CSV table of C-alpha atoms in Angstrom, one decimal:
chain,number,residue,atom,x,y,z
A,1,MET,CA,32.5,100.1,-82.9
A,2,GLY,CA,34.4,97.2,-84.3
A,3,ARG,CA,36.6,96.8,-81.2
A,4,ILE,CA,33.5,96.8,-79.0
A,5,LYS,CA,32.1,93.9,-81.1
A,6,GLU,CA,35.3,92.1,-80.6
A,7,LEU,CA,34.8,92.2,-76.8
A,8,GLY,CA,31.4,90.5,-77.2
A,9,PRO,CA,32.7,86.9,-77.3
A,10,LEU,CA,35.1,87.7,-74.4
A,11,VAL,CA,32.2,88.9,-72.2
A,12,LYS,CA,30.1,86.0,-73.2
A,13,VAL,CA,32.7,83.4,-72.3
A,14,PHE,CA,33.5,85.3,-69.1
A,15,LEU,CA,29.9,85.1,-68.0
A,16,ILE,CA,29.5,81.5,-69.0
A,17,LEU,CA,32.6,80.5,-67.0
A,18,ILE,CA,31.4,82.4,-63.9
A,19,VAL,CA,28.1,80.5,-64.0
A,20,VAL,CA,30.0,77.2,-64.5
A,21,PHE,CA,32.3,78.0,-61.5
A,22,PHE,CA,29.3,78.9,-59.3
A,23,LEU,CA,27.2,75.9,-60.3
A,24,SER,CA,30.0,73.4,-60.0
A,25,MET,CA,30.8,74.5,-56.5
A,26,ALA,CA,27.2,74.3,-55.5
A,27,PHE,CA,26.9,70.9,-57.0
A,28,VAL,CA,29.8,69.3,-55.1
A,29,TYR,CA,28.4,70.7,-51.9
A,30,CYS,CA,25.3,68.7,-52.5
A,31,ILE,CA,27.4,65.6,-51.5
A,32,PRO,CA,26.3,64.7,-48.0
A,33,THR,CA,28.9,65.3,-45.3
A,34,SER,CA,28.5,61.8,-44.0
A,35,TRP,CA,29.9,60.5,-47.3
A,36,ILE,CA,33.3,62.1,-46.7
A,37,GLN,CA,33.5,62.5,-42.9
A,38,GLU,CA,35.5,59.4,-42.2
A,39,HIS,CA,38.1,60.1,-44.9
A,40,VAL,CA,38.5,63.7,-43.9
A,41,GLU,CA,39.2,62.7,-40.3
A,42,GLN,CA,41.7,60.0,-41.4
A,43,SER,CA,43.4,62.6,-43.7
A,44,LEU,CA,43.7,65.2,-41.0
A,45,GLU,CA,45.2,62.6,-38.6
A,46,VAL,CA,47.9,61.7,-41.1
A,47,MET,CA,48.8,65.4,-41.8
A,48,GLU,CA,48.9,66.3,-38.1
A,49,VAL,CA,51.5,63.6,-37.5
A,50,GLU,CA,53.5,65.0,-40.5
A,51,GLY,CA,53.4,68.6,-39.1
A,52,GLU,CA,52.2,71.9,-40.7
A,53,ARG,CA,55.4,72.5,-42.7
A,54,PRO,CA,57.5,69.4,-43.1
A,55,MET,CA,60.8,69.4,-45.0
A,56,TYR,CA,61.5,66.1,-46.7
A,57,PHE,CA,64.9,65.2,-48.2
A,58,PHE,CA,66.4,68.6,-48.9
A,59,TYR,CA,65.9,70.5,-45.6
A,60,ARG,CA,65.6,73.9,-47.3
A,61,HIS,CA,62.9,76.5,-47.1
A,62,SER,CA,62.4,76.1,-50.8
A,63,ALA,CA,61.4,72.5,-50.3
A,64,ILE,CA,58.8,73.0,-47.5
A,65,VAL,CA,55.5,71.2,-48.0
A,66,ASP,CA,52.6,73.5,-47.1
A,67,ASN,CA,50.6,71.0,-45.0
A,68,HIS,CA,49.1,74.0,-43.1
A,69,THR,CA,47.1,75.1,-46.2
A,70,ASP,CA,46.4,71.6,-47.3
A,71,MET,CA,44.8,70.9,-43.9
A,72,LEU,CA,42.7,74.0,-44.3
A,73,MET,CA,41.6,72.8,-47.7
A,74,ILE,CA,40.6,69.4,-46.3
A,75,GLU,CA,38.9,70.9,-43.2
A,76,SER,CA,36.8,73.1,-45.4
A,77,LEU,CA,35.3,70.0,-47.0
A,78,ILE,CA,33.2,69.7,-43.8
A,79,GLN,CA,30.9,72.7,-43.5
A,80,ASN,CA,30.9,74.1,-40.0
A,81,ARG,CA,27.5,75.7,-40.3
A,82,ASP,CA,24.9,72.9,-40.7
A,83,TYR,CA,22.1,75.4,-41.4
A,84,TYR,CA,23.7,76.5,-44.7
A,85,ASN,CA,22.2,75.2,-47.9
A,86,PRO,CA,24.6,74.0,-50.6
A,87,ILE,CA,24.8,77.4,-52.3
A,88,GLN,CA,25.6,79.2,-49.1
A,89,ALA,CA,28.1,76.6,-48.1
A,90,SER,CA,29.9,76.6,-51.4
A,91,VAL,CA,30.2,80.4,-51.3
A,92,SER,CA,31.2,80.6,-47.6
A,93,VAL,CA,33.6,77.6,-47.5
A,94,ASN,CA,33.8,77.9,-43.7
A,95,GLN,CA,33.9,81.7,-43.6
A,96,TYR,CA,36.7,81.9,-46.1
A,97,PRO,CA,34.7,83.5,-49.0
A,98,ARG,CA,37.3,85.7,-50.6
A,99,TYR,CA,38.6,82.8,-52.8
A,100,TRP,CA,36.6,80.6,-55.1
A,101,HIS,CA,38.2,77.4,-53.6
A,102,GLY,CA,37.7,75.7,-57.0
A,103,TYR,CA,39.9,72.7,-55.9
A,104,GLN,CA,36.7,71.6,-54.0
A,105,VAL,CA,35.2,70.5,-57.4
A,106,LEU,CA,37.8,67.7,-57.5
A,107,LEU,CA,38.7,67.2,-53.8
A,108,ARG,CA,35.2,66.8,-52.4
A,109,PRO,CA,34.1,64.0,-54.8
A,110,LEU,CA,37.5,62.3,-54.5
A,111,MET,CA,37.3,62.3,-50.7
A,112,VAL,CA,34.1,60.2,-50.9
A,113,VAL,CA,36.3,57.3,-52.1
A,114,PHE,CA,39.9,58.1,-51.0
A,115,GLN,CA,41.8,59.7,-48.2
A,116,VAL,CA,44.8,62.1,-48.4
A,117,GLN,CA,47.6,59.5,-49.1
A,118,GLU,CA,45.6,58.0,-52.0
A,119,ILE,CA,44.6,61.4,-53.4
A,120,ARG,CA,48.3,62.5,-53.3
A,121,TYR,CA,49.2,59.5,-55.3
A,122,LEU,CA,46.6,60.3,-57.9
A,123,GLY,CA,47.7,63.9,-58.0
A,124,MET,CA,51.3,62.8,-58.5
A,125,MET,CA,50.3,60.6,-61.4
A,126,VAL,CA,48.3,63.3,-63.1
A,127,PHE,CA,51.0,65.9,-62.5
A,128,HIS,CA,53.7,63.8,-64.3
A,129,LEU,CA,51.4,62.6,-67.1
A,130,LEU,CA,50.4,66.2,-68.0
A,131,PHE,CA,54.0,67.4,-67.5
A,132,PHE,CA,55.2,64.8,-69.9
A,133,ALA,CA,52.5,65.5,-72.4
A,134,SER,CA,53.1,69.3,-72.4
A,135,ALA,CA,56.9,68.7,-72.8
A,136,TRP,CA,56.4,66.3,-75.6
A,137,LEU,CA,54.1,68.7,-77.5
A,138,MET,CA,56.5,71.5,-76.9
A,139,ALA,CA,59.3,69.5,-78.5
A,140,LYS,CA,57.1,68.6,-81.4
A,141,LYS,CA,55.6,72.1,-82.0
A,142,ALA,CA,58.5,74.3,-81.0
A,143,LYS,CA,61.9,72.5,-80.8
A,144,PRO,CA,63.5,69.9,-78.5
A,145,ALA,CA,65.9,72.5,-76.9
A,146,ILE,CA,62.9,74.6,-75.8
A,147,ALA,CA,61.2,71.5,-74.3
A,148,MET,CA,64.4,70.6,-72.5
A,149,MET,CA,64.6,74.1,-71.0
A,150,TYR,CA,61.0,73.9,-70.0
A,151,VAL,CA,61.6,70.5,-68.2
A,152,ALA,CA,64.6,71.9,-66.4
A,153,THR,CA,62.7,75.0,-65.4
A,154,VAL,CA,59.8,73.1,-63.8
A,155,ALA,CA,62.1,70.5,-62.2
A,156,SER,CA,64.0,73.4,-60.5
A,157,GLY,CA,60.9,74.1,-58.4
A,158,TYR,CA,61.3,70.9,-56.5
A,159,ILE,CA,58.7,68.8,-58.3
A,160,VAL,CA,59.2,66.0,-55.8
A,161,VAL,CA,57.1,68.1,-53.3
A,162,THR,CA,55.0,70.1,-55.7
A,163,ALA,CA,53.3,67.0,-57.1
A,164,ALA,CA,52.2,65.9,-53.6
A,165,CYS,CA,51.0,69.2,-52.1
A,166,PHE,CA,47.5,70.2,-53.1
A,167,GLN,CA,48.1,73.9,-52.9
A,168,TYR,CA,51.2,73.7,-55.1
A,169,LEU,CA,49.7,71.1,-57.4
A,170,THR,CA,46.7,73.1,-58.6
A,171,THR,CA,48.6,75.9,-60.3
A,172,PHE,CA,50.9,73.5,-62.1
A,173,LEU,CA,47.9,71.5,-63.4
A,174,VAL,CA,46.5,74.8,-64.8
A,175,LEU,CA,49.9,75.5,-66.4
A,176,PHE,CA,50.2,72.0,-67.9
A,177,GLY,CA,46.6,71.9,-69.1
A,178,SER,CA,46.8,75.4,-70.7
A,179,LEU,CA,50.1,74.5,-72.5
A,180,ILE,CA,48.6,71.3,-73.8
A,181,VAL,CA,45.5,73.1,-75.2
A,182,LEU,CA,47.7,75.8,-76.7
A,183,LEU,CA,50.1,73.4,-78.4
A,184,LEU,CA,47.4,71.1,-79.7
A,185,ARG,CA,45.6,74.1,-81.3
A,186,TYR,CA,48.6,76.1,-82.4
A,187,SER,CA,48.9,76.7,-86.1
A,188,LYS,CA,50.4,79.7,-87.9
A,189,GLU,CA,47.9,79.2,-90.7
A,190,GLN,CA,44.8,79.4,-88.4
A,191,PRO,CA,45.9,81.2,-85.1
A,192,ILE,CA,43.6,80.9,-82.1
A,193,ASN,CA,42.0,83.8,-80.3
A,194,TYR,CA,44.9,84.5,-77.9
A,195,LEU,CA,43.0,87.2,-76.0
A,196,MET,CA,40.3,84.6,-75.3
A,197,TYR,CA,43.0,82.0,-74.4
A,198,PHE,CA,44.8,84.1,-71.9
A,199,MET,CA,41.5,85.4,-70.4
A,200,VAL,CA,40.3,81.8,-69.8
A,201,VAL,CA,43.6,80.7,-68.3
A,202,GLY,CA,43.5,83.7,-65.9
A,203,MET,CA,40.0,82.8,-64.9
A,204,VAL,CA,40.6,79.1,-64.3
A,205,GLU,CA,43.8,79.9,-62.3
A,206,ASN,CA,41.8,82.3,-60.1
A,207,PHE,CA,39.2,79.7,-59.6
A,208,VAL,CA,41.7,77.2,-58.0
A,209,ASP,CA,44.3,79.7,-56.8
A,210,PHE,CA,45.5,80.8,-53.3
A,211,LEU,CA,47.9,83.5,-54.6
A,212,THR,CA,50.4,80.7,-54.7
A,213,TYR,CA,52.4,81.6,-57.9
A,214,PRO,CA,49.7,82.3,-60.4
A,215,ILE,CA,52.0,84.3,-62.7
A,216,ILE,CA,53.5,81.1,-64.1
A,217,THR,CA,50.3,80.4,-65.9
A,218,LEU,CA,50.7,83.6,-67.8
A,219,GLY,CA,54.5,83.9,-68.2
A,220,ILE,CA,55.5,80.4,-69.5
A,221,PRO,CA,52.8,80.2,-72.2
A,222,LEU,CA,53.5,83.8,-73.2
A,223,ILE,CA,57.2,83.3,-73.5
A,224,LEU,CA,56.7,80.2,-75.7
A,225,LEU,CA,54.3,82.2,-77.9
A,226,LEU,CA,56.7,85.1,-78.3
A,227,TRP,CA,59.4,82.7,-79.5
A,228,LEU,CA,57.0,80.9,-81.9
A,229,ARG,CA,55.8,84.3,-83.3
A,230,VAL,CA,59.4,85.2,-84.3
A,231,ARG,CA,60.0,81.7,-85.8
A,232,ASP,CA,56.7,81.3,-87.7
A,233,GLU,CA,55.5,84.8,-88.4
A,234,GLY,CA,58.7,86.9,-88.5
A,235,ALA,CA,57.4,89.1,-85.7
A,236,ASP,CA,59.4,92.2,-84.9
A,237,PHE,CA,60.0,94.0,-81.6
A,238,LYS,CA,56.9,96.2,-81.9
A,239,GLY,CA,54.7,93.3,-82.9
A,240,ASN,CA,55.9,91.1,-80.0
A,241,LEU,CA,55.7,93.9,-77.5
A,242,TRP,CA,52.1,94.6,-78.4
A,243,PHE,CA,51.3,90.9,-78.3
A,244,MET,CA,52.9,90.7,-74.9
A,245,TRP,CA,50.9,93.7,-73.6
A,246,THR,CA,47.5,92.6,-74.9
A,247,SER,CA,47.9,89.0,-73.8
A,248,SER,CA,49.0,90.1,-70.3
A,249,VAL,CA,46.0,92.5,-70.0
A,250,ALA,CA,43.7,89.7,-71.1
A,251,TRP,CA,45.1,87.3,-68.5
A,252,GLY,CA,45.1,90.0,-65.8
A,253,MET,CA,41.5,91.0,-66.5
A,254,GLY,CA,40.4,87.4,-66.5
A,255,TYR,CA,42.2,86.8,-63.2
A,256,ALA,CA,41.0,90.0,-61.5
A,257,LEU,CA,37.4,90.1,-62.7
A,258,THR,CA,36.9,86.5,-61.7
A,259,TRP,CA,38.0,87.4,-58.2
A,260,ILE,CA,35.7,90.5,-58.2
A,261,ALA,CA,32.8,88.3,-59.4
A,262,LYS,CA,33.3,86.0,-56.4
A,263,TRP,CA,33.1,88.9,-54.1
A,264,GLY,CA,29.9,90.1,-55.8
A,265,ILE,CA,28.3,86.6,-55.5
A,266,THR,CA,29.3,86.5,-51.8
A,267,VAL,CA,27.4,89.8,-51.2
A,268,VAL,CA,24.3,88.4,-52.9
A,269,VAL,CA,24.3,85.1,-51.1
A,270,LEU,CA,25.8,85.9,-47.7
A,271,GLY,CA,25.3,89.6,-47.2
A,272,VAL,CA,27.4,92.8,-47.5
A,273,ARG,CA,29.3,92.2,-44.2
A,274,TYR,CA,31.4,89.6,-45.9
A,275,PHE,CA,32.4,92.1,-48.6
A,276,TRP,CA,33.8,94.5,-46.0
A,277,ARG,CA,35.7,91.7,-44.4
A,278,THR,CA,37.2,90.8,-47.8
A,279,MET,CA,38.1,94.4,-48.4
A,280,ALA,CA,39.9,94.6,-45.1
A,281,VAL,CA,42.0,91.5,-46.1
A,282,VAL,CA,42.7,93.1,-49.5
A,283,GLN,CA,43.9,96.3,-47.8
A,284,TYR,CA,46.2,94.2,-45.6
A,285,ARG,CA,47.6,92.3,-48.5
A,286,LEU,CA,48.3,95.6,-50.5
A,287,GLN,CA,49.5,97.8,-47.6
A,288,GLY,CA,50.6,95.5,-44.8
A,289,SER,CA,50.0,96.3,-41.1
A,290,GLU,CA,52.0,97.4,-38.0
A,291,GLU,CA,52.7,93.8,-37.2
A,292,ASP,CA,53.7,93.0,-40.8
A,293,PRO,CA,55.0,96.2,-42.4
A,294,LEU,CA,55.7,96.0,-46.1
A,295,ASP,CA,59.3,95.6,-47.2
A,296,ARG,CA,59.0,95.4,-51.0
A,297,TRP,CA,62.7,95.1,-51.8
A,298,GLY,CA,63.1,92.7,-48.9
A,299,THR,CA,60.4,90.6,-50.4
A,300,ILE,CA,62.3,90.3,-53.6
A,301,ARG,CA,65.5,89.4,-51.6
A,302,ARG,CA,63.6,86.7,-49.7
A,303,ASN,CA,62.2,85.1,-52.8
A,304,LEU,CA,65.6,85.2,-54.6
A,305,LYS,CA,67.3,83.5,-51.6
A,306,ALA,CA,64.6,80.8,-51.5
A,307,TRP,CA,65.0,80.2,-55.2
A,308,MET,CA,68.8,80.0,-54.9
A,309,ASN,CA,68.6,77.7,-51.8
A,310,VAL,CA,70.2,80.3,-49.5
A,311,GLN,CA,69.2,79.8,-45.9
A,312,ASP,CA,67.8,82.7,-43.9
A,313,GLY,CA,71.2,83.7,-42.4
A,314,GLY,CA,73.0,83.4,-45.7
A,315,ILE,CA,74.0,86.1,-48.2
A,316,ILE,CA,73.5,85.8,-51.9
A,317,THR,CA,76.9,86.2,-53.4
A,318,TRP,CA,75.8,88.2,-56.4
A,319,SER,CA,79.3,88.5,-57.9
A,320,LYS,CA,79.6,84.7,-58.2
A,321,VAL,CA,76.1,84.3,-59.6
A,322,VAL,CA,76.5,87.1,-62.2
A,323,LEU,CA,80.0,85.9,-63.1
A,324,ILE,CA,78.9,82.3,-63.8
A,325,PHE,CA,76.0,83.5,-65.8
A,326,LEU,CA,78.1,85.8,-67.9
A,327,LEU,CA,80.8,83.2,-68.5
A,328,VAL,CA,78.2,80.7,-69.8
A,329,ALA,CA,76.5,83.3,-71.9
A,330,ILE,CA,79.8,84.6,-73.4
A,331,PHE,CA,80.9,81.0,-74.1
A,332,LEU,CA,77.7,80.2,-76.0
A,333,MET,CA,77.8,83.5,-77.9
A,334,ALA,CA,81.4,83.0,-78.9
A,335,TRP,CA,80.8,79.4,-79.9
A,336,LYS,CA,77.6,79.8,-81.9
A,337,LYS,CA,77.5,83.6,-82.5
A,338,LEU,CA,74.4,85.8,-82.5
A,339,LYS,CA,71.7,86.3,-85.0
A,340,GLU,CA,71.2,89.7,-86.6
A,341,LYS,CA,70.1,92.7,-84.5
A,342,LYS,CA,66.5,92.8,-85.8
A,343,THR,CA,65.9,89.2,-84.7
A,344,ILE,CA,67.5,89.8,-81.3
A,345,GLY,CA,65.2,92.8,-80.9
A,346,ALA,CA,62.1,90.7,-81.6
A,347,TYR,CA,63.1,88.4,-78.7
A,348,LEU,CA,63.6,91.2,-76.2
A,349,PRO,CA,59.9,91.2,-75.0
A,350,ILE,CA,60.7,87.7,-73.6
A,351,LEU,CA,63.1,89.4,-71.1
A,352,LEU,CA,60.3,91.8,-70.1
A,353,VAL,CA,58.0,88.8,-69.4
A,354,ALA,CA,60.9,87.3,-67.4
A,355,LEU,CA,60.6,90.3,-65.0
A,356,TYR,CA,56.9,89.7,-64.3
A,357,PRO,CA,57.6,87.7,-61.0
A,358,TYR,CA,59.3,90.8,-59.5
A,359,LEU,CA,56.4,93.0,-60.5
A,360,TRP,CA,54.1,90.5,-58.8
A,361,TYR,CA,56.3,90.6,-55.7
A,362,LEU,CA,56.1,94.4,-55.6
A,363,VAL,CA,52.3,94.5,-55.9
A,364,MET,CA,51.6,91.4,-53.7
A,365,SER,CA,54.4,92.2,-51.4
A,366,ASN,CA,52.7,91.3,-48.1
A,367,HIS,CA,51.7,87.8,-49.2
A,368,SER,CA,55.0,87.2,-51.0
A,369,GLN,CA,57.2,88.3,-48.1
A,370,ILE,CA,55.3,86.0,-45.6
A,371,HIS,CA,55.0,83.0,-47.9
A,372,TYR,CA,58.3,83.4,-49.7
A,373,TRP,CA,59.1,79.7,-49.2
A,374,TYR,CA,56.6,78.8,-52.0
A,375,THR,CA,56.0,82.1,-53.8
A,376,TYR,CA,59.6,82.0,-55.0
A,377,ARG,CA,58.4,79.5,-57.7
A,378,ALA,CA,57.0,82.5,-59.6
A,379,GLN,CA,60.6,83.0,-60.7
A,380,LEU,CA,60.4,79.9,-62.9
A,381,VAL,CA,59.1,82.4,-65.4
A,382,THR,CA,62.4,84.3,-65.1
A,383,LEU,CA,64.4,81.1,-65.6
A,384,PHE,CA,62.4,79.9,-68.6
A,385,GLY,CA,62.5,83.4,-70.2
A,386,GLY,CA,66.2,83.7,-69.8
A,387,LEU,CA,66.9,80.3,-71.3
A,388,VAL,CA,64.4,80.7,-74.2
A,389,PHE,CA,65.9,84.2,-75.0
A,390,LEU,CA,69.4,82.7,-75.1
A,391,ILE,CA,68.2,79.9,-77.4
A,392,GLY,CA,66.5,82.4,-79.6
A,393,ILE,CA,69.4,84.8,-80.2
A,394,LEU,CA,72.0,82.1,-80.9
A,395,ARG,CA,72.5,81.0,-84.5
A,396,GLU,CA,71.6,77.5,-85.5
A,397,LYS,CA,74.2,75.2,-87.0
A,398,ASN,CA,72.8,75.5,-90.5
A,399,GLU,CA,72.9,79.3,-90.2
A,400,ASN,CA,76.6,79.2,-89.4
A,401,ASP,CA,77.2,76.9,-92.3
A,402,SER,CA,75.4,79.2,-94.7
A,403,ILE,CA,77.4,82.2,-93.5
A,404,THR,CA,80.7,80.6,-93.9
């Protein structure tokens, strides 16, 4: 009975957020089309000149800008069915109802005043300000070395292009915002409701997400918290493993149920035929098709190659990668030495979280094998997890001094 009561606040917050998502979308679709028509047309002209998938500077698949999806996002600002009311239009989003399209809450009002080049500039500014704020708070609440690894991790995902591509930008803004909230409220004396926190993060991510690389909004905050729990609470392996499991389930339920809620709203507003169309797409994403058969291990290889900047025809030389990693790890371990086994065990769940991107690729294989040139960024969780684990298991300077 007690556990059921504990679910009460979660259900309440879930329902409130679903109502907020629904009403906010309907509200922005009350903006007359004539107010944004000119800026939408100017924006599309700019992006058509750039091309659907331009590669600036680096000329690697891992640095492609997804103008194709950004153009769809901007085109959807103009409803193609004039007879729809704002509620129908906000649910349909030009017959693309399986996603919430929460980016419209910001993009539609901004398009009243700005066109794409100006909105990109604003997005870049917000991206870097929130990135700086989250890194500064991480250095303050955790330690500077953790913050440096966080900065290096995010930077490795080509932030030059992520800050200027709407589809890439939204998930990073959710990540930065969630880390800022977490670090501002973090206290070992008065811990926050982490189940609530991860559920809300999963919901907000689903609201704005296109299956881009949502797992980073779970993995990076969770890795940070697992490290903090060992430092501040003396958490052991079992404690951190249970925390990892419950937090992941909370995020997953928030993400999945928000999606299901959107499908339910679509049936009520637009009719049951849209539900079956959505289910056909879901089946395609999970099972593939004759034209796009699933290759789950091939999906992992593609994403690994994109992450490591290996071109399509290239081969990942695993021996070199593994050798370099082992040499660096052995050098650090020999130089600083390791903490005791119990502490190392407490950090092991971090490595399990570092594997989350590959579980995501196996489940969402169809999407990840087609769009590997941006879904590879899910592996930022792997990089951050490996670096934080290494920092966690190495002795500090004062620990070495006390031993000698």
